């Protein structure tokens, strides 16, 4: 019963009239601060529904001394009282407490969030408690809103959500090193006569791994439903300790039959603009907080993206710009070499000063499935590069011609036995098609203005870190 009585602090602050000024309300949440004197206590209460706290005013005389002492930063309480227009300037309404129930104390000596102003590095060490900070509350609410907006965008545009497997028996995508999935006793796995491990006795009867991407299965869906997308966790066992890489991250991968590379670019641009507009319209309080705390240009940057045409150019043109730039780079930038973050950021941040879509990469630095151009040297790959982030989307038009796909696979030394099912889509009713992958955490990095990817996922997985 109590559950239905609880009012969300968001509803009281945003819409006090409908809650009824002067009426009795019940709120529940965690105490952010308590101040006051021996007559009156002011408690700032937060329930995570909104970044702002509601002020609880308690007439100290009315309550048990011990209870009042135990209400400290971090403790959890339920408060019933009158919703009153606040005389103070900080808030529209406050609650004059009549009944306070203490759910859980938080010892002031040991509660790690007793004081404000912890560094983000320290907060990573207490990932079990950091959702209770303003920063992580804001990030997590924005993360939720973006996940919802992604499903909304695709649903509104006629895409079907396809659930692709997390455990995969093919390691042919080549997107990165993989995590092995096995039920073997690692101290004593079954061996074949030649001494090698006998995977026919493993759970799936073959070696399996955590997926690096849902794309290949996504293509199977697109060859039947026309427009599909995946949105799930993906895993890369690379030892990349950077502010942009996770070992476990979420990826959104639309795959579209009958789309060529230009359609793919149009979709990627429209999709990103929709998501950013959605954040501006629906997460303003949280964005404003992050703008003021961390990144004074955040709101301006988000607004500018929505109103800018992304620059589109080929890899070859980008190399030309780098070579003429006169800039000193750490890594080489000859035609044929992969672009490094420093190159991408130069093109985006210094040269064009807006998002850039690069296409037509040398085939040797891209995956086997990308559609080959007639020049015999390049493929119809596409990367979307964003300011502050670098690569936010990677995708391509896919090679739909069986013979071309097959010969590329062979050239790259990929075992066709692993991909017979993928090849069959090119044998039976093949069609031009395209798709891309958006790194969810890279999107959240961009939208929140945070600078480390470990701070935009609740429980980051990075090399040497899987504590929580
Ligand atoms: O460029 P990637 O590797 O592309 C693919 O996996 C394709 N199968 C996608 C497709 O065409 N369907 O990864 C796509 C995006 C990158 O642009 C980046 O945003 C993100 O995924 N990403 C990572 N994000 C966090 N940590 C990592 N280790 C990431 N690796 C890639
Ligand atoms: Mg990529």
XYZ file of C-alpha atoms and ligand atoms in Angstrom:
500
model
C 0.000 0.000 0.000
C 2.773 2.343 1.027
C 4.383 1.828 -2.338
C 1.494 3.440 -4.167
C 1.499 6.379 -1.823
C 5.091 7.346 -2.471
C 5.396 10.450 -4.615
C 8.408 10.820 -6.847
C 10.405 13.913 -6.008
C 10.501 14.754 -9.698
C 6.717 14.973 -9.871
C 6.516 17.161 -6.783
C 9.162 19.595 -7.998
C 8.080 19.742 -11.643
C 4.367 19.693 -11.121
C 3.467 20.615 -7.521
C -0.014 21.831 -8.477
C -1.140 18.383 -9.523
C 0.265 16.860 -6.319
C -1.818 19.441 -4.429
C -0.134 22.204 -2.468
C -1.172 21.906 1.145
C -1.928 18.211 0.893
C -0.162 15.362 2.650
C 2.480 13.556 0.601
C 4.949 10.746 1.265
C 8.453 10.790 -0.203
C 11.289 8.312 0.218
C 14.918 8.725 -0.569
C 18.495 9.218 0.523
C 19.614 12.183 2.571
C 22.083 14.407 0.737
C 22.597 16.931 3.520
C 21.098 17.927 6.833
C 21.587 21.335 8.369
C 19.748 23.530 10.835
C 19.740 24.230 14.552
C 18.169 22.829 17.709
C 14.700 23.925 16.631
C 14.524 23.133 12.975
C 16.270 20.729 10.616
C 16.494 21.137 6.836
C 17.003 17.834 5.067
C 17.821 17.681 1.352
C 16.316 14.442 0.092
C 16.954 12.755 -3.268
C 15.256 9.692 -4.728
C 17.055 9.559 -8.063
C 13.992 10.574 -10.082
C 15.536 13.997 -10.791
C 18.831 15.706 -10.131
C 17.267 18.168 -7.664
C 16.568 17.440 -4.000
C 13.383 18.242 -2.177
C 13.736 20.161 1.057
C 12.255 18.536 4.141
C 11.643 20.905 7.024
C 11.448 19.132 10.391
C 10.443 20.740 13.675
C 13.080 19.059 15.845
C 10.881 19.063 18.970
C 8.328 16.837 17.249
C 10.785 13.977 16.688
C 12.781 11.589 18.765
C 16.325 12.874 19.493
C 17.911 9.595 18.506
C 16.037 9.553 15.179
C 17.165 13.092 14.390
C 20.762 12.173 15.206
C 20.622 9.180 12.895
C 19.428 11.192 9.920
C 22.791 11.926 8.345
C 24.147 12.196 4.825
C 23.577 8.871 3.064
C 20.852 7.561 5.347
C 17.556 6.462 3.829
C 14.239 7.765 5.111
C 10.532 7.905 4.396
C 8.826 11.204 5.124
C 5.144 11.998 5.330
C 4.231 15.658 5.529
C 2.553 18.689 4.000
C 3.619 19.983 0.629
C 4.099 23.725 1.105
C 5.111 26.539 -1.203
C 8.645 27.276 -0.184
C 9.548 30.703 1.161
C 13.200 29.990 0.318
C 14.562 30.969 -3.068
C 16.120 27.608 -3.963
C 12.936 25.647 -4.565
C 9.260 26.039 -5.387
C 7.983 23.635 -2.746
C 9.132 21.905 0.412
C 7.673 19.334 2.768
C 6.906 20.001 6.417
C 7.528 16.642 8.029
C 4.908 14.971 10.193
C 6.156 11.376 10.274
C 9.711 10.284 9.543
C 10.658 6.649 9.296
C 14.308 5.642 9.157
C 15.036 2.787 6.753
C 18.820 2.706 6.972
C 21.555 4.688 8.667
C 24.881 5.663 7.097
C 27.618 6.079 9.645
C 29.175 9.502 9.151
C 32.640 8.159 9.998
C 32.643 5.482 7.324
C 30.164 6.509 4.602
C 32.434 7.266 1.634
C 30.165 9.961 0.208
C 29.934 11.906 3.443
C 31.744 14.805 1.810
C 31.236 16.323 -1.624
C 33.846 16.896 -4.278
C 35.358 13.434 -4.727
C 37.383 12.870 -7.881
C 35.922 10.720 -10.653
C 38.869 8.348 -10.169
C 37.949 7.812 -6.527
C 34.292 7.323 -7.434
C 35.297 4.519 -9.819
C 36.612 2.641 -6.793
C 33.205 2.894 -5.141
C 31.093 2.054 -8.182
C 28.564 0.449 -5.825
C 27.776 3.855 -4.307
C 28.540 6.353 -7.053
C 25.000 6.244 -8.513
C 24.079 8.314 -5.452
C 26.146 11.274 -6.601
C 24.649 14.052 -8.708
C 27.060 13.284 -11.526
C 26.244 9.603 -11.827
C 22.551 10.166 -11.263
C 22.639 12.529 -14.251
C 24.722 10.172 -16.404
C 22.543 7.157 -15.622
C 19.300 8.997 -16.336
C 20.715 10.237 -19.648
C 21.921 6.718 -20.472
C 18.407 5.417 -19.902
C 16.862 8.163 -22.034
C 19.257 7.398 -24.894
C 18.488 3.676 -24.782
C 14.792 4.475 -24.934
C 15.284 6.988 -27.765
C 17.216 4.399 -29.788
C 14.350 1.933 -29.614
C 11.877 4.722 -30.351
C 13.782 5.903 -33.413
C 13.964 2.467 -34.950
C 10.427 1.519 -34.039
C 9.086 4.762 -35.526
C 11.054 4.112 -38.703
C 9.918 0.546 -39.293
C 12.964 -1.351 -38.000
C 12.644 -4.611 -36.056
C 14.724 -5.319 -32.956
C 16.669 -8.507 -33.624
C 18.290 -10.352 -30.730
C 21.600 -11.700 -31.912
C 23.557 -14.218 -29.834
C 26.028 -13.224 -27.155
C 27.831 -16.558 -27.284
C 29.120 -17.138 -30.785
C 30.703 -20.080 -32.547
C 32.272 -17.952 -35.271
C 35.270 -15.767 -34.643
C 35.483 -14.590 -38.202
C 34.347 -10.996 -37.955
C 37.860 -9.905 -37.130
C 36.696 -6.931 -35.061
C 38.939 -7.825 -32.157
C 40.366 -10.405 -29.780
C 37.700 -12.511 -28.103
C 36.867 -13.950 -24.689
C 36.625 -17.733 -24.725
C 33.458 -19.319 -23.326
C 33.960 -22.808 -21.966
C 32.751 -25.151 -19.237
C 36.055 -27.043 -19.202
C 38.004 -27.444 -16.005
C 40.924 -25.261 -17.026
C 43.359 -27.326 -14.984
C 42.375 -30.478 -16.753
C 40.678 -30.014 -20.151
C 40.096 -33.111 -22.296
C 42.909 -33.631 -24.763
C 43.146 -35.214 -28.176
C 45.809 -37.782 -28.957
C 48.122 -35.111 -30.303
C 47.891 -33.250 -26.993
C 45.702 -30.365 -28.175
C 42.471 -29.501 -26.368
C 39.470 -31.515 -27.540
C 36.708 -28.963 -28.008
C 34.285 -31.581 -29.312
C 33.816 -32.405 -25.624
C 33.116 -28.793 -24.637
C 29.580 -27.561 -23.908
C 28.787 -26.612 -27.510
C 30.987 -29.250 -29.093
C 33.244 -26.566 -30.540
C 35.190 -23.533 -29.372
C 32.916 -20.594 -28.535
C 33.491 -16.975 -27.586
C 31.652 -13.853 -26.450
C 30.560 -11.892 -29.502
C 32.442 -8.829 -30.757
C 29.474 -7.701 -32.855
C 25.974 -8.785 -33.845
C 26.452 -7.688 -37.425
C 26.825 -10.978 -39.255
C 23.631 -12.325 -37.691
C 22.031 -8.904 -38.200
C 22.614 -9.305 -41.929
C 20.685 -12.574 -41.860
C 17.760 -10.713 -40.317
C 17.928 -7.879 -42.852
C 17.742 -10.423 -45.676
C 14.257 -11.289 -44.459
C 12.803 -8.353 -42.527
C 14.512 -5.612 -44.615
C 15.171 -3.282 -41.683
C 16.537 -4.615 -38.403
C 18.739 -3.447 -35.555
C 20.508 -5.081 -32.674
C 21.245 -3.440 -29.334
C 23.248 -5.564 -26.972
C 26.493 -6.115 -25.129
C 29.657 -6.844 -27.104
C 33.058 -7.907 -25.854
C 36.606 -7.224 -26.944
C 39.565 -8.744 -25.184
C 41.991 -6.064 -26.290
C 44.401 -4.628 -23.840
C 43.481 -1.046 -24.736
C 43.629 1.126 -21.675
C 42.254 4.310 -23.159
C 39.450 6.687 -22.138
C 37.444 5.425 -25.169
C 37.691 1.624 -24.866
C 35.848 -0.908 -22.744
C 36.218 -4.683 -22.759
C 32.418 -4.928 -22.433
C 30.395 -2.283 -24.221
C 26.964 -1.942 -25.762
C 26.515 -1.558 -29.463
C 23.595 -0.601 -31.691
C 23.800 -2.189 -35.133
C 21.143 -1.390 -37.737
C 21.267 -3.451 -40.916
C 19.240 -2.477 -43.966
C 18.418 -4.368 -47.138
C 18.402 -2.200 -50.282
C 20.529 0.546 -48.681
C 23.671 1.659 -50.449
C 26.491 3.591 -48.842
C 24.811 6.993 -49.288
C 21.606 5.754 -47.638
C 23.739 4.339 -44.840
C 25.358 7.747 -44.274
C 21.998 9.519 -44.360
C 20.599 7.129 -41.771
C 23.615 7.452 -39.468
C 23.451 11.243 -39.578
C 19.699 11.431 -39.035
C 19.884 8.871 -36.214
C 22.612 10.715 -34.310
C 20.836 14.052 -34.706
C 17.603 12.538 -33.455
C 19.323 11.125 -30.367
C 21.028 14.390 -29.508
C 17.814 16.386 -29.980
C 16.017 13.868 -27.812
C 18.571 14.397 -25.043
C 18.254 18.181 -25.295
C 14.474 17.980 -25.089
C 14.171 15.321 -22.396
C 17.272 15.505 -20.201
C 17.745 19.230 -19.862
C 18.188 19.434 -16.072
C 20.862 16.734 -16.121
C 22.641 18.223 -19.139
C 22.592 21.647 -17.552
C 24.186 20.227 -14.411
C 26.932 18.472 -16.401
C 27.435 21.597 -18.485
C 28.010 23.667 -15.367
C 30.126 21.107 -13.533
C 32.338 19.580 -16.201
C 32.075 21.039 -19.648
C 30.943 24.620 -20.180
C 30.511 24.085 -23.914
C 28.402 20.943 -23.671
C 24.958 22.386 -24.404
C 26.293 24.605 -27.156
C 28.132 21.679 -28.750
C 25.056 19.441 -28.654
C 22.879 22.156 -30.195
C 25.381 22.829 -32.936
C 25.516 19.166 -34.002
C 21.767 19.052 -34.516
C 21.953 21.982 -36.917
C 25.070 21.034 -38.882
C 25.426 18.982 -42.036
C 28.125 16.385 -41.397
C 31.089 16.728 -43.751
C 31.434 13.734 -46.089
C 34.691 12.828 -47.775
C 36.774 9.849 -48.776
C 39.681 8.365 -46.884
C 41.932 9.421 -49.770
C 40.805 13.046 -49.408
C 41.390 12.842 -45.658
C 44.953 11.587 -46.167
C 45.521 14.496 -48.507
C 44.319 16.954 -45.847
C 46.618 15.365 -43.248
C 49.599 15.513 -45.564
C 49.010 19.168 -46.386
C 48.297 20.105 -42.769
C 51.880 20.763 -41.742
C 50.888 19.214 -38.391
C 53.282 16.911 -36.533
C 51.667 13.533 -35.826
C 53.010 10.678 -33.768
C 51.822 7.998 -36.236
C 52.339 7.846 -40.016
C 49.544 8.927 -42.338
C 50.475 7.539 -45.734
C 47.781 6.197 -48.015
C 47.104 2.677 -46.793
C 47.783 3.221 -43.107
C 44.960 3.131 -40.597
C 43.905 6.502 -39.226
C 44.819 6.981 -35.583
C 42.788 8.949 -33.049
C 45.123 11.936 -33.483
C 44.433 12.011 -37.240
C 40.698 11.668 -36.804
C 40.607 14.412 -34.241
C 42.678 16.737 -36.417
C 40.241 16.309 -39.315
C 37.186 16.798 -37.119
C 38.289 19.344 -34.561
C 40.835 21.444 -36.404
C 40.083 21.105 -40.087
C 36.306 20.911 -40.443
C 35.208 21.739 -36.888
C 32.166 19.481 -37.235
C 31.295 15.783 -37.524
C 32.832 14.034 -40.496
C 31.881 10.868 -42.365
C 34.827 9.164 -44.047
C 34.266 6.552 -46.752
C 36.124 4.386 -49.242
C 38.953 3.060 -47.123
C 41.817 0.897 -48.402
C 40.532 -2.671 -48.401
C 43.518 -3.980 -46.453
C 42.637 -2.073 -43.279
C 38.956 -3.059 -43.294
C 36.867 -6.202 -42.742
C 36.325 -8.861 -45.395
C 32.598 -8.142 -45.727
C 32.838 -4.557 -46.975
C 31.693 -3.918 -50.532
C 34.583 -3.683 -52.946
C 34.843 -0.646 -55.192
C 35.656 -0.967 -58.886
C 39.148 0.500 -58.354
C 40.218 -2.821 -56.777
C 41.853 -0.913 -53.922
C 39.124 0.520 -51.741
C 35.959 -0.674 -50.029
C 32.712 1.091 -49.176
C 33.403 1.414 -45.485
C 32.152 4.393 -43.515
C 33.267 5.847 -40.200
C 31.489 8.716 -38.476
C 33.956 10.848 -36.541
C 32.841 13.201 -33.772
C 34.578 16.014 -31.946
C 36.088 14.883 -28.599
C 35.272 11.232 -29.398
C 36.852 10.328 -32.713
C 35.122 7.262 -34.194
C 31.571 7.012 -32.898
C 30.176 4.853 -35.720
C 31.808 2.260 -37.965
C 29.940 0.626 -40.828
C 29.803 -0.134 -44.524
C 27.869 -1.246 -47.510
C 28.238 -5.043 -47.546
C 29.622 -7.146 -50.367
C 26.559 -8.902 -51.744
C 28.182 -10.677 -54.698
C 29.003 -14.243 -53.705
C 32.167 -14.630 -55.793
C 33.680 -11.354 -54.614
C 32.909 -12.038 -50.977
C 34.265 -15.562 -51.242
C 37.533 -14.551 -52.852
C 38.089 -11.783 -50.292
C 37.468 -14.232 -47.484
C 40.056 -16.588 -48.956
C 42.552 -13.764 -49.501
C 42.244 -12.854 -45.848
C 42.783 -16.435 -44.720
C 39.351 -16.817 -43.103
C 38.015 -20.348 -42.806
C 34.888 -20.574 -44.981
C 33.600 -23.449 -42.845
C 32.971 -21.007 -40.021
C 30.863 -18.797 -42.261
C 28.946 -21.131 -44.526
C 25.655 -19.699 -43.273
C 26.787 -16.135 -43.954
C 27.872 -17.060 -47.469
C 24.529 -18.705 -48.167
C 22.687 -15.385 -47.914
C 24.667 -14.381 -51.017
C 23.591 -17.555 -52.768
C 19.891 -17.303 -52.021
C 18.205 -14.023 -52.835
C 21.156 -11.758 -52.245
C 20.557 -7.994 -52.268
C 22.522 -4.810 -51.818
C 22.569 -3.933 -48.137
C 24.354 -1.801 -45.588
C 24.678 -1.253 -41.877
C 26.703 0.298 -39.112
C 27.567 0.005 -35.440
C 27.189 2.830 -32.938
C 29.161 2.431 -29.728
C 26.578 3.197 -27.041
C 29.109 4.409 -24.473
C 30.824 6.631 -27.044
C 27.428 8.213 -27.681
C 26.904 8.702 -23.950
C 30.395 10.204 -23.634
C 29.501 12.726 -26.292
C 26.072 13.558 -24.910
C 27.181 13.912 -21.274
C 30.482 15.667 -21.965
C 32.241 13.230 -19.640
C 35.798 12.468 -20.654
C 36.350 8.871 -19.580
C 34.262 5.978 -20.878
C 34.533 4.330 -17.439
C 32.249 7.071 -16.161
C 29.328 6.491 -18.518
C 28.605 2.812 -17.800
C 27.477 1.693 -14.344
C 30.062 -1.069 -13.910
C 32.953 -0.711 -16.361
C 34.921 -3.721 -17.551
C 38.465 -2.822 -18.496
C 41.765 -4.721 -18.311
C 42.430 -5.730 -14.698
C 39.080 -4.391 -13.523
C 35.909 -6.376 -12.920
C 35.305 -5.626 -9.255
C 31.633 -4.788 -9.124
O 34.031 -0.180 -35.799
P 33.546 -1.404 -35.089
O 34.524 -2.389 -34.636
O 32.467 -2.048 -36.085
C 31.830 -3.226 -35.944
O 31.898 -3.956 -34.993
C 30.878 -3.493 -37.078
N 30.496 -4.896 -37.004
C 29.694 -2.578 -36.966
C 28.693 -2.767 -38.059
O 28.943 -2.399 -39.188
N 27.542 -3.318 -37.739
O 32.681 -0.946 -33.823
C 31.567 -0.089 -33.977
C 31.586 1.001 -32.941
C 32.801 1.912 -33.008
O 32.621 2.914 -33.974
C 32.832 2.469 -31.600
O 31.885 3.506 -31.433
C 32.368 1.296 -30.766
O 31.651 0.431 -31.637
N 33.490 0.550 -30.180
C 33.812 0.579 -28.869
N 33.281 1.238 -27.835
C 33.830 1.046 -26.618
N 34.885 0.219 -26.388
C 35.446 -0.469 -27.394
N 36.463 -1.306 -27.139
C 34.911 -0.305 -28.714
N 35.223 -0.828 -29.925
C 34.329 -0.300 -30.791
Mg 35.727 0.736 -36.424
